[in-house]
XYZ file of C-alpha atoms in Angstrom:
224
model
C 0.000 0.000 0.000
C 2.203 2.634 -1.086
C 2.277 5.938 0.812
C 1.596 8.717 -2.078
C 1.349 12.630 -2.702
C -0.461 14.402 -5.254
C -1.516 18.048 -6.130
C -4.874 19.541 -4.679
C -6.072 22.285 -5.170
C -4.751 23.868 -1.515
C -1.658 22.439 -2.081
C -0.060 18.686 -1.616
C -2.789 16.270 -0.185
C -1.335 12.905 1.612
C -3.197 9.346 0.597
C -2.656 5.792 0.827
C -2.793 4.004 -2.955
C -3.112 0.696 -3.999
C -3.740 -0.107 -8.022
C -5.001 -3.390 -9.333
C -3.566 -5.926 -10.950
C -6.499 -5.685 -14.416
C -5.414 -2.145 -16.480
C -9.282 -1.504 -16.457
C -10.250 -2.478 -12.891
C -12.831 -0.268 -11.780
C -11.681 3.107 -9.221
C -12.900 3.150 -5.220
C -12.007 6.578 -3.203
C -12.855 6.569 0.721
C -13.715 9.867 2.042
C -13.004 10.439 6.174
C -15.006 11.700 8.542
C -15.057 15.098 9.797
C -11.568 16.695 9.716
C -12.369 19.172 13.079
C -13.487 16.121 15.690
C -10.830 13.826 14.864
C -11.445 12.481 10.997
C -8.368 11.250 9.043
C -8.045 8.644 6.169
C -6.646 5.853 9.471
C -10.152 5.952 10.960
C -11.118 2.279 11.352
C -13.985 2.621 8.979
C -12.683 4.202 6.262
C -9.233 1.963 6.512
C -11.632 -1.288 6.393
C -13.488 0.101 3.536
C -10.364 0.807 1.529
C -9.473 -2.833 2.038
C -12.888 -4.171 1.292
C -12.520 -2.459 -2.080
C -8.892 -3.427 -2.856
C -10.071 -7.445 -2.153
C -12.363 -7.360 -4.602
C -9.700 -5.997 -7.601
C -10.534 -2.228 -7.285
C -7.714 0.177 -7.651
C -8.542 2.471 -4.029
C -7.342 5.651 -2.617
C -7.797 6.947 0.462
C -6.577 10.201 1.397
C -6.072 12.814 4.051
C -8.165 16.241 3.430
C -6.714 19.469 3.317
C -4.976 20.279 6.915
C -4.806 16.757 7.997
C -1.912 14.898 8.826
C 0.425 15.970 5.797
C -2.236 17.269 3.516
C -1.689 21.013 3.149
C -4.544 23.556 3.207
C -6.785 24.409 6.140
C -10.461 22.951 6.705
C -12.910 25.173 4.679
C -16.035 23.665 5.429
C -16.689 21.315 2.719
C -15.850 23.325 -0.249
C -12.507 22.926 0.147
C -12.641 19.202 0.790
C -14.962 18.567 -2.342
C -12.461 20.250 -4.457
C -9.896 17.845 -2.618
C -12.299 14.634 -3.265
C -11.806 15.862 -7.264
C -8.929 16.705 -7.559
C -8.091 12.933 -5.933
C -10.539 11.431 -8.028
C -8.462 12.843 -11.383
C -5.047 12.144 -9.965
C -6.139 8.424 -9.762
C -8.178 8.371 -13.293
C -4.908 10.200 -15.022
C -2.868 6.511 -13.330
C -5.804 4.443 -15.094
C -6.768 6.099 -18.012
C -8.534 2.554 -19.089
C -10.972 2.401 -15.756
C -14.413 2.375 -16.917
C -16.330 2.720 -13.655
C -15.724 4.186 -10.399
C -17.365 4.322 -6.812
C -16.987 6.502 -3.860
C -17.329 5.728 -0.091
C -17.522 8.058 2.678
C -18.167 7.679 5.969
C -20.089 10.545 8.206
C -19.095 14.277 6.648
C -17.405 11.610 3.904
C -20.900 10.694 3.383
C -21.551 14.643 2.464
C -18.373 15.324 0.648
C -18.795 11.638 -1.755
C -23.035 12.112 -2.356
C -21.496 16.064 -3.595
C -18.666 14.274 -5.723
C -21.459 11.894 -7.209
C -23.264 14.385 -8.628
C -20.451 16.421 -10.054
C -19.060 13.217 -11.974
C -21.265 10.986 -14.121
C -18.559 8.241 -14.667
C -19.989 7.455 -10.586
C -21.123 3.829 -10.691
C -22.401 3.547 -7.274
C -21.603 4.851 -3.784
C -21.710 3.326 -0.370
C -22.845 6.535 2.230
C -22.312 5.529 5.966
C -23.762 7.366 8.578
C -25.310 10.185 6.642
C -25.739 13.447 8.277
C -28.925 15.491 6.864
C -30.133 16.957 9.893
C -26.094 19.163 9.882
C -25.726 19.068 6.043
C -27.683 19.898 3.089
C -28.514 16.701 0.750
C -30.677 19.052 -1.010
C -28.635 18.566 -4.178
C -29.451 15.256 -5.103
C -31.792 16.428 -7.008
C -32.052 13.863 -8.956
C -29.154 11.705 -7.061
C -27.872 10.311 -10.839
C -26.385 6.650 -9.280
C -27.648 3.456 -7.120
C -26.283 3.346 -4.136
C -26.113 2.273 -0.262
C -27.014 4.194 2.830
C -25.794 2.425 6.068
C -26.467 3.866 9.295
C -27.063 3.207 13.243
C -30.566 2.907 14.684
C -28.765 4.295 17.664
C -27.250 7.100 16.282
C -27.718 10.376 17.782
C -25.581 12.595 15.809
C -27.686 11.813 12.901
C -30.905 10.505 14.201
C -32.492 8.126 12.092
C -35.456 9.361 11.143
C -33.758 12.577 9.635
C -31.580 10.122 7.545
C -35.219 8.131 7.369
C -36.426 11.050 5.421
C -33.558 11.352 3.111
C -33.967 7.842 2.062
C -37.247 8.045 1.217
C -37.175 11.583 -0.600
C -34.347 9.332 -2.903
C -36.455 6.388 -3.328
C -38.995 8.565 -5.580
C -37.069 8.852 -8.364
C -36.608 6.673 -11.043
C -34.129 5.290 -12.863
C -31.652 4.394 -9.404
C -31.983 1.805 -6.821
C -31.480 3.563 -2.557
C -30.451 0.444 -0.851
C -30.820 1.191 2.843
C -29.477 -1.054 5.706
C -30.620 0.645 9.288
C -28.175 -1.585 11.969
C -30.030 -2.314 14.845
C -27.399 -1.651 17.743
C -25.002 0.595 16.395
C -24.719 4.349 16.810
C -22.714 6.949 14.369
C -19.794 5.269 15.468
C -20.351 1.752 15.078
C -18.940 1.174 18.175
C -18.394 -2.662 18.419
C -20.556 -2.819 15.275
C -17.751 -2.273 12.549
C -17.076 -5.616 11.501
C -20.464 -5.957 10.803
C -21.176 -2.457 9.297
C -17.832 -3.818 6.983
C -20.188 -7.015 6.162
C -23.039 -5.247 4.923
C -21.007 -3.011 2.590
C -19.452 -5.790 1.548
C -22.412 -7.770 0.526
C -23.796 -4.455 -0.895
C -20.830 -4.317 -3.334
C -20.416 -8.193 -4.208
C -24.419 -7.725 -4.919
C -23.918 -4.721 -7.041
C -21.094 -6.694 -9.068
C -23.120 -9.413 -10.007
C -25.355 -7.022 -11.895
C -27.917 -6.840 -8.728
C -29.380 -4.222 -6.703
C -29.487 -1.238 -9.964
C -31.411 0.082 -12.577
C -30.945 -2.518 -14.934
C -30.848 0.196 -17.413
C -27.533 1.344 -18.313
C -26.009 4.627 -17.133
C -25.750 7.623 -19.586
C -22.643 9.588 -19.282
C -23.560 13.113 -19.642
């Protein structure tokens, strides 16, 4: 897993890099949680997701945003870090110019920062959203959300209290042409505290599922 740096748009932004073996193996990047209350790209979650992806012959980045560990830049709210999430995004697609499909994960203000990133790049295949925050962030932009996707999150969670991510889900499942997968885990809160195996599990099935041709619009996707 080699250490890397690229450009961003604030200035050098740190990331851990591993490419597949196939020249046209699909792209995974793994967005952290939030960079003020102790996010970084070595949170458990987003470390586990990044190997969940690399197992199953994805080339996967995770990376550190702006002001973390030896990315340069200072927070900025979210703008910042969705310029950051691009700008990664196009340092890994100029590596593997043949990659036909690509999928983000994020976990928390990830979450945020990947569902923004989704609508901003049509080559998005699917995403995996973990612990969604609507009631602190505005989702209003997925309007329409263009890719199938899964949205994970605690029944116990009281940073983002399920029935505000409730009502995301189901303002998503109106429109057409996408498949919202939602998973609600019975004991876990935003954390997954003792839960993360299992929150790994269900991503994992979520993604094996969506690789056999499952769980999508079986129509397929129109680049814009």
């Amino acid at each position: 897993m080699p250490e890397v740096i690229f450009n961003g748009p604030a200035g050098r932004l740190e990331g851990r890099y591993q490419a597949a073996k196939e020249k046209n193996a699909p792209i995974a990047i793994v967005l952290h949680p939030h960079p003020r209350f102790g996010g970084t790209m070595n949170n458990q979650i987003v470390y586990q997701l990044f190997y969940m992806f690399v197992e199953r012959g994805f080339t996967t980045l995770r990376f550190n945003f702006r002001g973390i560990g030896r990315s340069q830049g200072e927070f900025d709210h979210g703008t910042g870090e969705l310029s950051d999430a691009a700008s990664a995004l196009d340092w890994v697609q100029s590596l593997h110019p043949d990659s036909k499909q690509t999928w983000v994960a994020g976990y928390s203000f990830g979450s945020w920062i990947g569902m923004q990133l989704l609508m901003r790049r049509p080559e998005i295949e699917g995403f995996l959203s973990i612990a969604p925050q609507p009631n602190s962030y505005d989702f209003s932009f997925l309007a329409p959300c263009p890719s199938s996707g899964l949205i994970i999150h605690g029944a116990k969670d009281r940073v983002a209290p399920p029935r505000d991510v409730q009502t995301l889900v189901d303002k998503l499942k109106t429109q057409k042409g996408i498949v919202i997968t939602q998973k609600t885990m019975d004991e876990a809160n935003h954390f997954f505290t003792d839960q993360t195996d299992e929150l790994i599990g269900e991503c994992a099935d979520y993604l094996d599922r969506r690789l056999a041709g499952e769980l999508s619009d079986p129509r397929p996707k129109r680049l814009r």
